[in-house]
Amino acid sequence: MELELLESEQPQPIVPSRWKKFKAWLTGRYAIRNARDQFVARVASGSLAVFASLAMLAAVLGMPTGFGTGIDVFVFLTLNIIAMIASAKLLSFLYSMLYLPLPRRLLAAWTYASVETFLILYYAEFGIIMSVVISLAFTFTGMFAGVLMGYLLRMKIKPLSKAAFGLIFAFAAAAAYVGLDWPGPSAVPHREVAQPISMEGTGGKLDLPNPSEPGGLAYQTFTYGSGNDKHRAIFGDKVGIPSTAVDASAYISKWSNLKTKFWGFDEHALPLNGRVWMPEGEGPFPLALIVHGNHLMEDFSDGGYGYIGELLASKGIITVSVDENFLNYSVWSGIPNNDMKVRAWLLLKHLQQIKQLNEEEGNFFTGHVDLERVALIGHSRGGQAAAMAADADRWFKEDQTLDSLNGILIESVVAIAPTDKQVDDKSARLSDVNYLTLQGARDADVNNFYGDRQYSRTTFAEQSNKFKAALYIADANHSQFNSEWGRMDERPPGGLFLNRKELLKADEQRQISKVYVSAFLQETLLGQEGFRPLFEDYRLGLDWLPETVYTNRFEASEFTEIARFDDGKRKTVLKDGGKAGVSGMSEWEITSAEDRDGKIKGTKGIELEWEKPGAEYALELSPTTSLKVPDLIESKLVFSLANLERDLISADEDKAALDFDGEDETELPPLPAIEITVTTAGGESSELALADIMPVSPPAYTAFMTISWLEKRMKEEKYKESTEPVFQTFTVPIEQFIPDDSSIESQQIRKITFRFTNGPGKVMLDDIGLMQ
């Protein structure tokens, strides 16, 4: 009995009892987690679910899997709904345990939608602050819309009356959207200035057919490729000519397993796939290869240049659109290392393959290809790859697999909105290769004019009969040069925030590339002389081009230098002993030309800044320079000028007064007005106003984003600068300086003076010389 008493006095375990209470508490909190979510809150939760699905839809469109947009949308939205339901249960339970006196399911739905939207925007490089701001604005809008809908549905009135109230709410929302001063694109300087159309000294118009119109030759289309493509029948079982895969493992060391599963091959067996447009006839015909850039891998790019292929084939040029989609970035499988070098290497492999087919019997290429007349055309990274392939020895001199390229002569390179990254610490330098580059000022992908760098690295022997040209297009973007890429330069969701106001229509933008690429290759590959003046002065082609502001640069092999500044030493002493001097300048120095981001372009010029009208920059030519030009009177004075007014504006930008219409009311400096005077050894002089030949064009200002706040915050301030100084080449016939009664023709020109007749202003001059 005593033992039993002692045992009964032992302390009893209390953990099970506490656990039961805790379990009961958890069960109770779970059961009442949604007790505060009445009808209106439930409708608002549903509205948030819709908004969360819209956010996921935007993300899905920017990360294709390759199974098709419909499948991608269905799968990801289904997974998103499942995740949303699970999160709503978990979070509402958590909020219940915290005794939050709020509709907990609604709060859970808002939390999920906000976090999801934030993560989507953050990984789209919006930055933390803007991702928070936009996600909060987006989800509060969704919740507010749901609350309004809930109250409307709960009202005890007839359905027709509810519909009427709904229409009133919708109308009020639309009126608020239209009528209120919502944040819009960044205000940019605006100048009302007519497109310069004076054609004095240019010959007026080119008496030639529109180069963008189809030529007179019929053509056939076919493909060559591996025959094993998993996604495209034209390179699979319906391929026209089988090609041999190539081993790129010497250059690629990182290739994703997911990429192998998607394509069915790895870096050891890259296919040579091409879409071909071939003129009908005996030939042989010159050859042009076109290669795309780094678009999303699953959204195939090679079909987007058919408009160029068809046009060139009708003119008599075999055109091939090269498939390098497997080197492109994928959200799921990344991008191979060394892709830039491999893009160029693959172009060379395609040339080898076509050479082999041309020499073999029994295929469409047999005997039809003139491999001594070859052009390479590239867009984006493809533009850089084309230049690298044309300078192949810089990277591939030791690659013995390329030995059979002997006998292939690359005459011309076209780079459309190219990149210009150093590869192995080297950049392409083209020698005696015709070069053309096009760039849009509204390019939100490659937002700097990198083709201008390659332009500066392209040189010619004096008698090579080559030329280089650049065209800057105020209202062109990046993607519309490819007919498959759409209008957005960034994948969703970032692309949804790009400002597309005033952007050229897609067919207008491609019209520009048709005119310039066709004219360039007719001149340089087909030898059809007459189009070269178009590249000296874009105004000769205005009848063929859409209305926008153009800036062009040009230099030919017969250019005789008066002044270049790349060595940084010839401020007062020029080549061959000439001299330079200034008067009235507040600043003059040799400095590097800069791009939109303030990074050097790889060339230098003389920077001139003045406050008052009358400032001068004078060049005294040496007798040696004059003797280099056989017929000086029949030559042209040539120089390139970049308007640096952005430096004057940025110095006073804190004082800018902005309105809400996207225009900057800051007073802009005047466009430089320039008089040029030539003086002979005998002291006789003659002058003319540059505006009588070609006025200085206004800089192109761009607001990249639909919301001004994003300009300096998205993508590490990629869009913070609204303009980029771009060189315009001016060609002034020397004969324009010579009055009818002048004796200047019999004397040598010894001095050229640039006088700036208004102010303030700031410019950079470069590439000053004479050209036959």
Short mmCIF file of N, CA, C and O in Angstrom, two decimals, residues 184-268:
data_model
loop_
_atom_site.label_atom_id
_atom_site.label_comp_id
_atom_site.label_asym_id
_atom_site.label_seq_id
_atom_site.Cartn_x
_atom_site.Cartn_y
_atom_site.Cartn_z
N GLY A 184 5.01 58.84 -67.44
CA GLY A 184 5.19 58.40 -68.82
C GLY A 184 6.66 58.26 -69.14
O GLY A 184 7.51 58.20 -68.25
N PRO A 185 6.98 58.18 -70.43
CA PRO A 185 8.39 58.08 -70.83
C PRO A 185 9.18 59.29 -70.36
O PRO A 185 8.63 60.37 -70.13
N SER A 186 10.46 59.13 -70.25
CA SER A 186 11.31 60.24 -69.84
C SER A 186 11.19 61.40 -70.80
O SER A 186 11.07 61.21 -72.02
N ALA A 187 11.21 62.60 -70.25
CA ALA A 187 11.23 63.79 -71.10
C ALA A 187 12.59 63.89 -71.77
O ALA A 187 13.63 63.73 -71.12
N VAL A 188 12.60 64.11 -73.06
CA VAL A 188 13.85 64.26 -73.79
C VAL A 188 13.83 65.58 -74.53
O VAL A 188 12.77 66.11 -74.86
N PRO A 189 14.99 66.14 -74.78
CA PRO A 189 15.03 67.39 -75.54
C PRO A 189 14.34 67.24 -76.89
O PRO A 189 14.45 66.22 -77.56
N HIS A 190 13.62 68.26 -77.25
CA HIS A 190 12.83 68.21 -78.49
C HIS A 190 13.13 69.45 -79.31
O HIS A 190 13.10 70.56 -78.83
N ARG A 191 13.45 69.22 -80.57
CA ARG A 191 13.76 70.33 -81.46
C ARG A 191 12.93 70.19 -82.72
O ARG A 191 12.97 69.15 -83.39
N GLU A 192 12.16 71.22 -83.05
CA GLU A 192 11.41 71.21 -84.28
C GLU A 192 12.35 71.65 -85.40
O GLU A 192 12.73 72.80 -85.52
N VAL A 193 12.77 70.69 -86.19
CA VAL A 193 13.69 71.01 -87.27
C VAL A 193 13.34 70.14 -88.46
O VAL A 193 13.07 68.95 -88.32
N ALA A 194 13.29 70.73 -89.60
CA ALA A 194 12.95 69.98 -90.82
C ALA A 194 14.11 69.09 -91.23
O ALA A 194 15.28 69.44 -91.04
N GLN A 195 13.79 67.95 -91.80
CA GLN A 195 14.81 67.07 -92.34
C GLN A 195 15.55 67.80 -93.46
O GLN A 195 14.93 68.34 -94.37
N PRO A 196 16.88 67.89 -93.43
CA PRO A 196 17.59 68.63 -94.47
C PRO A 196 17.39 67.98 -95.83
O PRO A 196 17.55 66.78 -96.00
N ILE A 197 17.00 68.80 -96.80
CA ILE A 197 16.74 68.25 -98.13
C ILE A 197 17.53 68.97 -99.21
O ILE A 197 17.40 68.64 -100.38
N SER A 198 18.34 69.95 -98.83
CA SER A 198 19.16 70.62 -99.83
C SER A 198 20.07 69.61 -100.50
O SER A 198 20.74 68.82 -99.84
N MET A 199 20.09 69.64 -101.83
CA MET A 199 20.86 68.64 -102.58
C MET A 199 21.93 69.29 -103.44
O MET A 199 22.44 68.68 -104.37
N GLU A 200 22.27 70.52 -103.15
CA GLU A 200 23.25 71.22 -103.97
C GLU A 200 24.58 70.48 -103.93
O GLU A 200 25.08 70.13 -102.87
N GLY A 201 25.13 70.25 -105.08
CA GLY A 201 26.42 69.60 -105.16
C GLY A 201 26.36 68.10 -105.11
O GLY A 201 27.38 67.44 -105.20
N THR A 202 25.18 67.53 -104.97
CA THR A 202 25.08 66.07 -104.88
C THR A 202 24.60 65.44 -106.17
O THR A 202 24.63 64.23 -106.31
N GLY A 203 24.10 66.23 -107.08
CA GLY A 203 23.53 65.65 -108.29
C GLY A 203 22.05 65.41 -108.18
O GLY A 203 21.43 64.86 -109.08
N GLY A 204 21.45 65.77 -107.04
CA GLY A 204 20.00 65.66 -106.87
C GLY A 204 19.54 64.28 -106.48
O GLY A 204 19.37 64.00 -105.31
N LYS A 205 19.32 63.39 -107.44
CA LYS A 205 18.86 62.04 -107.17
C LYS A 205 19.69 61.06 -107.98
O LYS A 205 20.30 61.41 -108.99
N LEU A 206 19.68 59.83 -107.54
CA LEU A 206 20.34 58.78 -108.30
C LEU A 206 19.42 58.32 -109.42
O LEU A 206 18.27 57.94 -109.16
N ASP A 207 19.93 58.33 -110.62
CA ASP A 207 19.13 57.88 -111.76
C ASP A 207 19.29 56.37 -111.90
O ASP A 207 19.86 55.85 -112.87
N LEU A 208 18.81 55.67 -110.88
CA LEU A 208 18.94 54.22 -110.81
C LEU A 208 17.64 53.63 -110.28
O LEU A 208 16.88 54.30 -109.58
N PRO A 209 17.38 52.36 -110.57
CA PRO A 209 16.18 51.72 -110.02
C PRO A 209 16.27 51.63 -108.49
O PRO A 209 17.34 51.54 -107.92
N ASN A 210 15.11 51.66 -107.86
CA ASN A 210 15.04 51.48 -106.41
C ASN A 210 15.66 50.13 -106.04
O ASN A 210 15.18 49.09 -106.47
N PRO A 211 16.76 50.13 -105.27
CA PRO A 211 17.44 48.86 -104.97
C PRO A 211 16.62 47.90 -104.12
O PRO A 211 16.96 46.72 -104.03
N SER A 212 15.55 48.39 -103.50
CA SER A 212 14.73 47.51 -102.67
C SER A 212 13.67 46.77 -103.49
O SER A 212 13.01 45.87 -102.96
N GLU A 213 13.52 47.15 -104.75
CA GLU A 213 12.56 46.47 -105.61
C GLU A 213 13.17 45.19 -106.17
O GLU A 213 14.38 45.14 -106.43
N PRO A 214 12.36 44.12 -106.35
CA PRO A 214 12.91 42.86 -106.86
C PRO A 214 13.60 43.04 -108.20
O PRO A 214 13.19 43.86 -109.04
N GLY A 215 14.69 42.28 -108.39
CA GLY A 215 15.38 42.30 -109.66
C GLY A 215 14.67 41.45 -110.69
O GLY A 215 13.56 40.95 -110.48
N GLY A 216 15.35 41.23 -111.80
CA GLY A 216 14.71 40.54 -112.91
C GLY A 216 14.92 39.04 -112.96
O GLY A 216 14.44 38.39 -113.90
N LEU A 217 15.61 38.47 -111.98
CA LEU A 217 15.92 37.04 -112.03
C LEU A 217 14.95 36.23 -111.17
O LEU A 217 14.61 36.63 -110.05
N ALA A 218 14.52 35.10 -111.73
CA ALA A 218 13.79 34.12 -110.92
C ALA A 218 14.78 33.40 -110.01
O ALA A 218 15.99 33.39 -110.28
N TYR A 219 14.29 32.79 -108.96
CA TYR A 219 15.19 32.09 -108.03
C TYR A 219 14.45 30.89 -107.44
O TYR A 219 13.22 30.80 -107.45
N GLN A 220 15.24 29.97 -106.94
CA GLN A 220 14.69 28.80 -106.25
C GLN A 220 15.15 28.82 -104.80
O GLN A 220 16.17 29.42 -104.47
N THR A 221 14.37 28.18 -103.96
CA THR A 221 14.72 28.09 -102.54
C THR A 221 14.87 26.62 -102.15
O THR A 221 14.12 25.77 -102.64
N PHE A 222 15.83 26.35 -101.31
CA PHE A 222 16.04 25.01 -100.78
C PHE A 222 16.87 25.14 -99.51
O PHE A 222 17.27 26.25 -99.12
N THR A 223 17.13 24.05 -98.87
CA THR A 223 17.92 24.04 -97.65
C THR A 223 19.03 23.00 -97.75
O THR A 223 18.96 22.06 -98.53
N TYR A 224 20.06 23.21 -96.96
CA TYR A 224 21.03 22.15 -96.71
C TYR A 224 21.15 22.01 -95.19
O TYR A 224 20.92 22.97 -94.45
N GLY A 225 21.47 20.82 -94.74
CA GLY A 225 21.54 20.61 -93.30
C GLY A 225 21.82 19.17 -92.92
O GLY A 225 22.06 18.31 -93.78
N SER A 226 21.71 18.93 -91.62
CA SER A 226 22.08 17.63 -91.07
C SER A 226 21.12 16.53 -91.48
O SER A 226 21.49 15.36 -91.57
N GLY A 227 19.85 16.89 -91.69
CA GLY A 227 18.82 15.88 -91.96
C GLY A 227 18.28 15.24 -90.70
O GLY A 227 17.41 14.36 -90.78
N ASN A 228 18.77 15.68 -89.53
CA ASN A 228 18.35 15.06 -88.26
C ASN A 228 17.75 16.07 -87.29
O ASN A 228 17.64 15.77 -86.10
N ASP A 229 17.36 17.24 -87.77
CA ASP A 229 16.84 18.26 -86.87
C ASP A 229 15.53 17.81 -86.24
O ASP A 229 14.61 17.36 -86.93
N LYS A 230 15.42 17.94 -84.91
CA LYS A 230 14.25 17.46 -84.18
C LYS A 230 13.06 18.42 -84.25
O LYS A 230 11.94 18.02 -83.95
N HIS A 231 13.30 19.65 -84.64
CA HIS A 231 12.27 20.68 -84.51
C HIS A 231 11.83 21.29 -85.84
O HIS A 231 10.75 21.87 -85.91
N ARG A 232 12.65 21.17 -86.87
CA ARG A 232 12.34 21.81 -88.15
C ARG A 232 12.56 20.81 -89.28
O ARG A 232 13.68 20.35 -89.51
N ALA A 233 11.48 20.51 -89.98
CA ALA A 233 11.55 19.52 -91.04
C ALA A 233 12.47 19.95 -92.17
O ALA A 233 13.09 19.11 -92.83
N ILE A 234 12.60 21.28 -92.41
CA ILE A 234 13.44 21.74 -93.51
C ILE A 234 14.91 21.40 -93.30
O ILE A 234 15.70 21.38 -94.25
N PHE A 235 15.30 21.17 -92.05
CA PHE A 235 16.65 20.69 -91.76
C PHE A 235 16.64 19.24 -91.30
O PHE A 235 17.67 18.71 -90.88
N GLY A 236 15.44 18.63 -91.35
CA GLY A 236 15.29 17.23 -90.96
C GLY A 236 15.05 16.37 -92.18
O GLY A 236 15.82 16.39 -93.15
N ASP A 237 13.92 15.66 -92.19
CA ASP A 237 13.67 14.72 -93.28
C ASP A 237 13.32 15.39 -94.60
O ASP A 237 13.27 14.74 -95.64
N LYS A 238 13.08 16.73 -94.60
CA LYS A 238 12.77 17.43 -95.84
C LYS A 238 13.94 18.31 -96.30
O LYS A 238 13.76 19.19 -97.15
N VAL A 239 15.13 18.07 -95.79
CA VAL A 239 16.29 18.87 -96.18
C VAL A 239 16.62 18.62 -97.64
O VAL A 239 16.46 17.52 -98.17
N GLY A 240 17.07 19.69 -98.33
CA GLY A 240 17.38 19.56 -99.74
C GLY A 240 18.69 18.87 -100.02
O GLY A 240 18.79 17.99 -100.88
N ILE A 241 19.76 19.29 -99.29
CA ILE A 241 21.10 18.74 -99.49
C ILE A 241 21.66 18.38 -98.12
O ILE A 241 21.72 19.24 -97.24
N PRO A 242 22.08 17.13 -97.92
CA PRO A 242 22.69 16.76 -96.63
C PRO A 242 24.05 17.45 -96.49
O PRO A 242 24.80 17.61 -97.46
N SER A 243 24.35 17.89 -95.28
CA SER A 243 25.66 18.49 -94.98
C SER A 243 26.34 17.69 -93.88
O SER A 243 25.73 16.83 -93.24
N THR A 244 27.59 17.99 -93.64
CA THR A 244 28.40 17.26 -92.67
C THR A 244 28.53 18.07 -91.39
O THR A 244 28.89 19.26 -91.43
N ALA A 245 28.24 17.45 -90.25
CA ALA A 245 28.37 18.12 -88.96
C ALA A 245 29.84 18.42 -88.67
O ALA A 245 30.75 17.77 -89.21
N VAL A 246 30.08 19.41 -87.81
CA VAL A 246 31.46 19.82 -87.49
C VAL A 246 31.68 19.74 -85.99
O VAL A 246 30.75 19.91 -85.19
N ASP A 247 32.90 19.48 -85.61
CA ASP A 247 33.29 19.32 -84.21
C ASP A 247 33.86 20.63 -83.68
O ASP A 247 34.93 21.08 -84.11
N ALA A 248 33.15 21.26 -82.74
CA ALA A 248 33.58 22.54 -82.17
C ALA A 248 34.13 22.38 -80.76
O ALA A 248 34.27 23.36 -80.04
N SER A 249 34.45 21.16 -80.37
CA SER A 249 34.90 20.92 -78.99
C SER A 249 36.24 21.58 -78.70
O SER A 249 36.59 21.76 -77.53
N ALA A 250 36.99 21.95 -79.74
CA ALA A 250 38.25 22.66 -79.51
C ALA A 250 38.00 24.06 -78.98
O ALA A 250 38.89 24.68 -78.39
N TYR A 251 36.78 24.58 -79.18
CA TYR A 251 36.45 25.93 -78.75
C TYR A 251 35.41 25.96 -77.62
O TYR A 251 35.39 26.88 -76.81
N ILE A 252 34.52 24.97 -77.58
CA ILE A 252 33.46 24.94 -76.57
C ILE A 252 33.80 23.90 -75.52
O ILE A 252 34.02 22.73 -75.82
N SER A 253 33.84 24.31 -74.26
CA SER A 253 34.10 23.38 -73.16
C SER A 253 32.92 23.27 -72.21
O SER A 253 32.93 22.40 -71.34
N LYS A 254 31.94 24.15 -72.36
CA LYS A 254 30.76 24.11 -71.50
C LYS A 254 29.51 24.08 -72.37
O LYS A 254 29.15 25.07 -73.00
N TRP A 255 28.88 22.92 -72.40
CA TRP A 255 27.67 22.70 -73.20
C TRP A 255 26.67 21.98 -72.32
O TRP A 255 26.92 20.89 -71.83
N SER A 256 25.52 22.57 -72.09
CA SER A 256 24.53 22.05 -71.15
C SER A 256 23.93 20.73 -71.63
O SER A 256 23.67 20.53 -72.83
N ASN A 257 23.69 19.83 -70.68
CA ASN A 257 23.00 18.58 -71.01
C ASN A 257 21.58 18.84 -71.51
O ASN A 257 21.07 18.12 -72.36
N LEU A 258 20.94 19.87 -70.95
CA LEU A 258 19.59 20.23 -71.42
C LEU A 258 19.62 20.67 -72.88
O LEU A 258 18.69 20.40 -73.63
N LYS A 259 20.69 21.33 -73.27
CA LYS A 259 20.82 21.74 -74.66
C LYS A 259 20.96 20.51 -75.55
O LYS A 259 20.38 20.45 -76.65
N THR A 260 21.70 19.53 -75.09
CA THR A 260 21.84 18.29 -75.86
C THR A 260 20.50 17.58 -75.98
O THR A 260 20.14 17.08 -77.06
N LYS A 261 19.73 17.53 -74.90
CA LYS A 261 18.43 16.88 -74.96
C LYS A 261 17.48 17.62 -75.90
O LYS A 261 16.67 17.00 -76.60
N PHE A 262 17.57 18.92 -75.92
CA PHE A 262 16.68 19.70 -76.79
C PHE A 262 17.03 19.48 -78.26
O PHE A 262 16.14 19.25 -79.10
N TRP A 263 18.33 19.55 -78.59
CA TRP A 263 18.73 19.49 -80.00
C TRP A 263 19.04 18.07 -80.49
O TRP A 263 18.93 17.81 -81.69
N GLY A 264 19.49 17.23 -79.59
CA GLY A 264 19.88 15.89 -80.01
C GLY A 264 21.34 15.79 -80.42
O GLY A 264 21.77 14.78 -80.99
N PHE A 265 22.13 16.81 -80.15
CA PHE A 265 23.57 16.78 -80.43
C PHE A 265 24.28 17.67 -79.43
O PHE A 265 23.65 18.45 -78.70
N ASP A 266 25.60 17.56 -79.39
CA ASP A 266 26.39 18.42 -78.51
C ASP A 266 27.47 19.12 -79.32
O ASP A 266 27.43 19.15 -80.55
N GLU A 267 28.45 19.69 -78.62
CA GLU A 267 29.48 20.49 -79.30
C GLU A 267 30.35 19.69 -80.25
O GLU A 267 31.08 20.27 -81.08
N HIS A 268 30.31 18.35 -80.15
CA HIS A 268 31.12 17.52 -81.03
C HIS A 268 30.49 17.34 -82.42
O HIS A 268 31.17 16.84 -83.33
#
